Structure formats: C-alpha cells, structure tokens
mmCIF file of C-alpha atoms in Angstrom:
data_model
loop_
_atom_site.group_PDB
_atom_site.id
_atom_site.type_symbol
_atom_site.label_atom_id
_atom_site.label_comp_id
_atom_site.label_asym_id
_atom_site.label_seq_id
_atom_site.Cartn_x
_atom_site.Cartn_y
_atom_site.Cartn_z
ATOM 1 C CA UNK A 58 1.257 41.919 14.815
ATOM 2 C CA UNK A 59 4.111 43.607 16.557
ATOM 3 C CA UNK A 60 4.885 43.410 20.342
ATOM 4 C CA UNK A 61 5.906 45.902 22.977
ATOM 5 C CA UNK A 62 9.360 45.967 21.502
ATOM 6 C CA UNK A 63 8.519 46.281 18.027
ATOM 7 C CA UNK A 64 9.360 42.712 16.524
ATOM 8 C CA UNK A 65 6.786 41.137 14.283
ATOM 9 C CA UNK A 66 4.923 38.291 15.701
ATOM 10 C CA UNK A 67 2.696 36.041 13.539
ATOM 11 C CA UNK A 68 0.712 32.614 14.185
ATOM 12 C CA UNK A 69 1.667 29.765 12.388
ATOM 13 C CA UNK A 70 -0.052 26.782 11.055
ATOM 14 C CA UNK A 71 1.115 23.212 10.683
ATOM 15 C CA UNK A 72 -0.043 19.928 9.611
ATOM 16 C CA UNK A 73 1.223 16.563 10.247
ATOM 17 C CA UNK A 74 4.665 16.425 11.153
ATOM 18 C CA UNK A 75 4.823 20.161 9.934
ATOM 19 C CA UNK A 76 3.320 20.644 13.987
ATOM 20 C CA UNK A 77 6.798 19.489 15.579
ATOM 21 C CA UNK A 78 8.174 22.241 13.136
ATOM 22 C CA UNK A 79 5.799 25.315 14.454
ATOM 23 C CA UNK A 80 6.274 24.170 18.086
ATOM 24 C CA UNK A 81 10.047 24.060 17.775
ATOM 25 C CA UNK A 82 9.856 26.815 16.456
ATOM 26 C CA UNK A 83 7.798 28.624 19.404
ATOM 27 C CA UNK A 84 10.273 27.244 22.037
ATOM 28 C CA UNK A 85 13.153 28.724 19.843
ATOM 29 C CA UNK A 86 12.019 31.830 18.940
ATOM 30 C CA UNK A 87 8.919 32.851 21.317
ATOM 31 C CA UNK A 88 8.895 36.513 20.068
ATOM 32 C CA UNK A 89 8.271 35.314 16.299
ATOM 33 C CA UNK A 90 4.882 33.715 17.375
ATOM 34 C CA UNK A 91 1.543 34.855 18.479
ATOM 35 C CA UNK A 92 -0.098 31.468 17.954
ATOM 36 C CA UNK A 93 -0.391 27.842 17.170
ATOM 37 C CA UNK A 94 -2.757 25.964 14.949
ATOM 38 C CA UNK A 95 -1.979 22.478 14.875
ATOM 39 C CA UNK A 96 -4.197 20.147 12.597
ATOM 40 C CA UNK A 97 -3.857 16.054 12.645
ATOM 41 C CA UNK A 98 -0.125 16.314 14.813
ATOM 42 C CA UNK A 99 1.300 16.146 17.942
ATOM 43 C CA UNK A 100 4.184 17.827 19.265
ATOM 44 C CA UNK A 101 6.975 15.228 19.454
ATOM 45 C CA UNK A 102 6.700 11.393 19.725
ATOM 46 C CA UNK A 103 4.707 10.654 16.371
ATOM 47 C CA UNK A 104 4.968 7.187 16.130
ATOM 48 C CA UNK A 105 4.094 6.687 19.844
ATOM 49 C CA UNK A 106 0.139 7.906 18.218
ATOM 50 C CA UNK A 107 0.495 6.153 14.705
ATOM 51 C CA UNK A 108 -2.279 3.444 14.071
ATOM 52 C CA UNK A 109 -4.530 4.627 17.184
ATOM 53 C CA UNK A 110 -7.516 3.542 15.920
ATOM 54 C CA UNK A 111 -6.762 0.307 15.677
ATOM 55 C CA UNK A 112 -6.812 -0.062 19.436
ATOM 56 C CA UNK A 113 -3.103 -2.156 19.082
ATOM 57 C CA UNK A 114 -1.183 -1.690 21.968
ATOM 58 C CA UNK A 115 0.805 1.361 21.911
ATOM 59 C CA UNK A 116 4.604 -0.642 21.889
ATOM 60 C CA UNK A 117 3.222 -2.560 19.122
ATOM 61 C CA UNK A 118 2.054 0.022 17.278
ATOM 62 C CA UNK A 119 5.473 2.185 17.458
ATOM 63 C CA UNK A 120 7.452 -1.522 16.202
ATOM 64 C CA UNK A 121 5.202 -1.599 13.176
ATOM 65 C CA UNK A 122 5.374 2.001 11.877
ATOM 66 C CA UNK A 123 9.084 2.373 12.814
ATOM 67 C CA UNK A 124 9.915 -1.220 11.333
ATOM 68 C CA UNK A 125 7.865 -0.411 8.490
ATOM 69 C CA UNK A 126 9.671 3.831 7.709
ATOM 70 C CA UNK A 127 12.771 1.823 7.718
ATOM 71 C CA UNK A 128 11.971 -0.476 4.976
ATOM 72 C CA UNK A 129 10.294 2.095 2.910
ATOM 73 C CA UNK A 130 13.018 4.174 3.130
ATOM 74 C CA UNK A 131 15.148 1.505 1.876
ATOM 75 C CA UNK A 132 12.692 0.440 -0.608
ATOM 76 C CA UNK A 133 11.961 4.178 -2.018
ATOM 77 C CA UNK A 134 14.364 4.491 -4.829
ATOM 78 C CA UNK A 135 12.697 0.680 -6.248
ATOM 79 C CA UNK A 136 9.242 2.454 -5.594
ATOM 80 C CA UNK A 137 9.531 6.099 -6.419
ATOM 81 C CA UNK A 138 9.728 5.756 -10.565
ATOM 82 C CA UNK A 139 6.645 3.827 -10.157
ATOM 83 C CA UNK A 140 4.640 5.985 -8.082
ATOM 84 C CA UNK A 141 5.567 9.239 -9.489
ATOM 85 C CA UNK A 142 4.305 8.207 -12.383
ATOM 86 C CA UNK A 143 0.572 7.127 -11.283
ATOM 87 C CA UNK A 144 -2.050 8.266 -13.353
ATOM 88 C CA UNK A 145 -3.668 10.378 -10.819
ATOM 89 C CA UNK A 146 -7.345 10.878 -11.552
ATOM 90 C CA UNK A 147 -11.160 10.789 -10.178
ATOM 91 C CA UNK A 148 -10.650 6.691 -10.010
ATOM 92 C CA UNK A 149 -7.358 6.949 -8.487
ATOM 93 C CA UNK A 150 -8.637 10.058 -5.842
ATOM 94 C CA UNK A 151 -12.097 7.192 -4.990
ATOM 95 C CA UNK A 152 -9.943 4.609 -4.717
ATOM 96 C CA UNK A 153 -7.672 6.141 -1.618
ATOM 97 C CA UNK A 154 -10.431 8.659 -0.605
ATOM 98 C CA UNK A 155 -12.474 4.958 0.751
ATOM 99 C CA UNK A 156 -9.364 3.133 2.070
ATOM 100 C CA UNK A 157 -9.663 4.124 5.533
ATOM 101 C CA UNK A 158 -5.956 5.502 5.237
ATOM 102 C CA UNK A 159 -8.221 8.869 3.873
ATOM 103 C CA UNK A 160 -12.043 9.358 3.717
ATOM 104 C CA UNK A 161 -14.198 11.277 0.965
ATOM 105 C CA UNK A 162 -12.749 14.391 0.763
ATOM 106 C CA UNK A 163 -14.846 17.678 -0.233
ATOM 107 C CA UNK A 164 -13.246 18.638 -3.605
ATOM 108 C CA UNK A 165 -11.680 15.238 -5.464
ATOM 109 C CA UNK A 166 -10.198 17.910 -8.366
ATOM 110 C CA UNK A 167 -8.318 19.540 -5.628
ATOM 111 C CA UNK A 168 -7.541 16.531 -4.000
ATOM 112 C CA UNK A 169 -6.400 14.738 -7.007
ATOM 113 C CA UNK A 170 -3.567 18.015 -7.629
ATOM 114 C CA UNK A 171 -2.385 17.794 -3.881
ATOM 115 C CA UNK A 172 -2.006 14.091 -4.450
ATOM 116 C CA UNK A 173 0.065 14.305 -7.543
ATOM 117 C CA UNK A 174 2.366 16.882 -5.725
ATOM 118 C CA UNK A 175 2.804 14.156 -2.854
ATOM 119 C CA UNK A 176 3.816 11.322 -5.561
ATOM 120 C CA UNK A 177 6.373 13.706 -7.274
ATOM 121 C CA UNK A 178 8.444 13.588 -3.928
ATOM 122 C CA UNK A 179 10.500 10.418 -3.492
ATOM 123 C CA UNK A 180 9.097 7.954 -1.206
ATOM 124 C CA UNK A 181 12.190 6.916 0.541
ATOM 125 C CA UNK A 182 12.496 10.579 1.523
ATOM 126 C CA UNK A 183 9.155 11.261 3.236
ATOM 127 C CA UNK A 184 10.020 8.054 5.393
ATOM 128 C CA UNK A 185 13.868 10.096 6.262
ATOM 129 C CA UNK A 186 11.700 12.636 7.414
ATOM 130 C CA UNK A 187 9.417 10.204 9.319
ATOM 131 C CA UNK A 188 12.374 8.022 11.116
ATOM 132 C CA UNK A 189 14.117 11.591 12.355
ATOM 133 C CA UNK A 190 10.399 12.292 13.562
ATOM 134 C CA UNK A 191 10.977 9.836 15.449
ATOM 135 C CA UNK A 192 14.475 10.794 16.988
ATOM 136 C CA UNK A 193 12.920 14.055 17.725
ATOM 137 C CA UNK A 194 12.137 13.901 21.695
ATOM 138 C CA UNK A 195 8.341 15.625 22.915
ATOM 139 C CA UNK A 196 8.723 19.064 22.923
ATOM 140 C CA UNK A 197 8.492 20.955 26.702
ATOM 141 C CA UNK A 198 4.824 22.288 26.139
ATOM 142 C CA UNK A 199 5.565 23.816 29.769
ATOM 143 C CA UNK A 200 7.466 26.701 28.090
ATOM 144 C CA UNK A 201 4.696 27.585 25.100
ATOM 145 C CA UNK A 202 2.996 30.077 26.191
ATOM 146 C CA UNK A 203 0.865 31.315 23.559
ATOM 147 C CA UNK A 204 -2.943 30.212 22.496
ATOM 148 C CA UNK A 205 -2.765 27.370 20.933
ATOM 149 C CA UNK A 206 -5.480 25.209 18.871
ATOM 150 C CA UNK A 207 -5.490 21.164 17.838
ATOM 151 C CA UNK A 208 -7.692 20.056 15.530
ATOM 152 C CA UNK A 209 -7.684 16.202 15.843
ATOM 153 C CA UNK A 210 -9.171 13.649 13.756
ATOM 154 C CA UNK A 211 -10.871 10.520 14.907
ATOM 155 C CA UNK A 212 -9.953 7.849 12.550
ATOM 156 C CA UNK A 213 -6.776 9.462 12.017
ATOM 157 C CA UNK A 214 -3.551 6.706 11.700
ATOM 158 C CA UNK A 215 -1.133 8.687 12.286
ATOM 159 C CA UNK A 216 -1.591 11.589 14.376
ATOM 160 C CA UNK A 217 -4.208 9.687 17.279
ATOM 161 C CA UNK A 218 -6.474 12.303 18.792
ATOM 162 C CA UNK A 219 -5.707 10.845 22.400
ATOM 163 C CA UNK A 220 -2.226 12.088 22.509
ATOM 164 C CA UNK A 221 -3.408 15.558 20.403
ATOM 165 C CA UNK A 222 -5.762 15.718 23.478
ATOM 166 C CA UNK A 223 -3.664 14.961 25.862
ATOM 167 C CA UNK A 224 -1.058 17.649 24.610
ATOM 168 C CA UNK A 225 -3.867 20.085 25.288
ATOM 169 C CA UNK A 226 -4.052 19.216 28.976
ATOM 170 C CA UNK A 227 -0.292 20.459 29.319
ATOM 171 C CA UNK A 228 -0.724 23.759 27.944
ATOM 172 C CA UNK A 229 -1.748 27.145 29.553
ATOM 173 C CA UNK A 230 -4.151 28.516 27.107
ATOM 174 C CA UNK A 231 -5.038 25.659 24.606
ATOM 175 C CA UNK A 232 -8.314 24.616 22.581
ATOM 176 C CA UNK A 233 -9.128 20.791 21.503
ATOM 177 C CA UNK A 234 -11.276 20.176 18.516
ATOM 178 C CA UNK A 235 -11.858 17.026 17.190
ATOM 179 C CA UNK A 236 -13.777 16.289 13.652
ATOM 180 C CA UNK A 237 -14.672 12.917 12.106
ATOM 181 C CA UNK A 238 -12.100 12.474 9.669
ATOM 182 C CA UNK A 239 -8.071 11.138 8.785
ATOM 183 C CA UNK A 240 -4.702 12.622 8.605
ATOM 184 C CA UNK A 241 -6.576 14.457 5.637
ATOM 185 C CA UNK A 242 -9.264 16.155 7.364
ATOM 186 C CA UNK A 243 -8.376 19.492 6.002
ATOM 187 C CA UNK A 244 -9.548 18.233 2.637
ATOM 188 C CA UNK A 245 -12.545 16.351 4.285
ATOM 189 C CA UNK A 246 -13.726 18.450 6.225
ATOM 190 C CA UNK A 247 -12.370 21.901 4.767
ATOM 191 C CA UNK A 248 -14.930 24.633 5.715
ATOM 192 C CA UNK A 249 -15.186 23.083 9.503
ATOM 193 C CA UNK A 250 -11.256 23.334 9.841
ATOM 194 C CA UNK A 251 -11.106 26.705 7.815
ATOM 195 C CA UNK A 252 -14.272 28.219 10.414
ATOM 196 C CA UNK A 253 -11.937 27.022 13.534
ATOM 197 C CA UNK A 254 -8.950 28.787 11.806
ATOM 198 C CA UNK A 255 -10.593 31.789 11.403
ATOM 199 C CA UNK A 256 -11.992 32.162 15.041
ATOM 200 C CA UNK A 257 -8.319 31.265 16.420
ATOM 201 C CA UNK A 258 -6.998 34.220 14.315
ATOM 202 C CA UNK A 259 -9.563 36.418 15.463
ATOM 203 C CA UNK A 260 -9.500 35.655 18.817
ATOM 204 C CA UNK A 261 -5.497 36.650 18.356
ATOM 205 C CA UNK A 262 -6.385 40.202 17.486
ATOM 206 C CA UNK A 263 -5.726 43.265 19.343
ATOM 207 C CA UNK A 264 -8.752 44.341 21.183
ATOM 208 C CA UNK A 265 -9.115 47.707 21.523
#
C-alpha cells in the first residue's frame, strides 16, 4: 500500500512482547504502517498484566514475575544445556499443552517444531528480553492513529486481557477480540485468529 506521497505502508503483526515492537514502531515511523494486529500483548507495562488470571493483586503479581526474570536470567546458562536438549515429542507437546501455562493446541506436530525452536534459544536470554520489557515505559496510544486489532486470551499469564482491553479504550479506531485460550492461542485457536487477521487486512484495503 502506498500513501499520498508515495512511501510504502504495510500492517504489521506481533505477538507477545513482539506488540511493544510494532507499536514502537508506529509511533516512530507512522508512514511505514497502515495497521496493527496485536495477539496475546499489550503495549508497554508487561509485567503489570503477567499472572492475571490468578486474580493476585496486581503489585504482587509484578514482584513475582520480575523477581522471578531476574533469577532465570541468572540461572539460564545452568539451565539452557539442559533444556535445549529436551526430547521434544507428542508426550512432551501433552504434557505442556495441559499445564495451564498452554492449552491443547490444534496441530501438536506443528506445535512440537515451534517448541523445539523456543528451547534452542538460551533461557537466560528470553528473560534479558523480558526484564528490559519491563524498563520499557507504556507506549502514548494517543499518537497511533491507525486501525488497530487485539486479540486477547482469557487464561492468558502473561499478556491479561484486562489491560489488552483496556488499551483498546485509548485508541481512535481499535477492535477487541477475546478467545478462550493462553499466551499460545495462535496455535489453539489458529483458524479463529487467522479469520480475524484476514478481515483486519481486508478492512485495510483501498476501496474503490
């Protein structure tokens, strides 16, 4: 898609804490992006929504998950050789797919080759990541102005759908979905959150 003045403008998709990324992103460089298609993230202050479904307090919940990314990241490098080299198969895939942390998930053989991918990064980087996350302040959702869509999950621990909601109520032109599922509901629930992607991307073309 190309604007008025010729530059190329695209939507982008993010998951997780790949959502801070895509709405940075818009508030940096608004003529790159047409739209936003957030799925099981929130704009800025992660661990403020971590564990929502457990109903804790939200100051305790943001002293567990930040007191717990520290010592992982200090524990990776002890951890890492170990989980990179899990045998990642159907029992494996069952096991975590009924743990609460994920629920069944639509296609276990797919699942199982995302999940190996995950365990080949080290651990004590994915909680860097988290704890700058963290640092990162919420994002002024006063200066997005493009469509935007959030696709929340209910049993989600660590994007809560409350503050994906709420994120909603503070933008211009801005669609809430919410599906039963976790963090993973893009492998649980796959052709739900593909049929939402595809009417956000149609909605985005030119009419005419």
């Amino acid at each position: 898609m190309l604007d008025a003045a010729g530059v190329r403008r695209a939507p982008v998709l993010g998951w997780s804490m790949g959502v801070n990324t895509m709405f940075e992103l818009a508030l940096r460089h608004p003529e790159r992006v047409s739209g936003l298609f957030a799925v099981a993230g929130v704009p800025g202050g992660t661990f403020a929504t971590m564990l929502a479904p457990t109903r804790l307090p939200r100051p305790v919940r943001k002293a567990v998950t930040v007191g717990l990314s520290r010592g992982m990241r200090l524990l990776g490098p002890l951890v890492t050789p170990v989980s990179s080299r899990l045998p990642v198969g159907p029992l494996l895939t069952r096991l975590l797919s009924h743990s609460g942390f994920m629920l069944p998930v639509a296609e276990p053989e797919l699942t199982a080759r995302a999940l190996r991918a995950y365990l080949q990064t080290p651990v004590d980087w994915y909680f860097h990541l988290a704890l700058h996350s963290h640092r990162h302040k919420k994002i002024s959702l006063s200066r997005i102005e493009v469509p935007s869509v959030f696709v929340a999950a209910t049993w989600d621990l660590l994007s809560g759908p409350r503050e994906m909601r709420s994120a909603v109520a503070h933008l211009p032109d801005a669609t809430y979905v919410e599906l039963s599922g976790s963090h993973f509901v893009q492998m649980e629930k796959p052709a739900l959150v593909h049929a939402e992607l595809l009417t956000f991307l149609q909605r985005l073309e030119p009419q005419g």
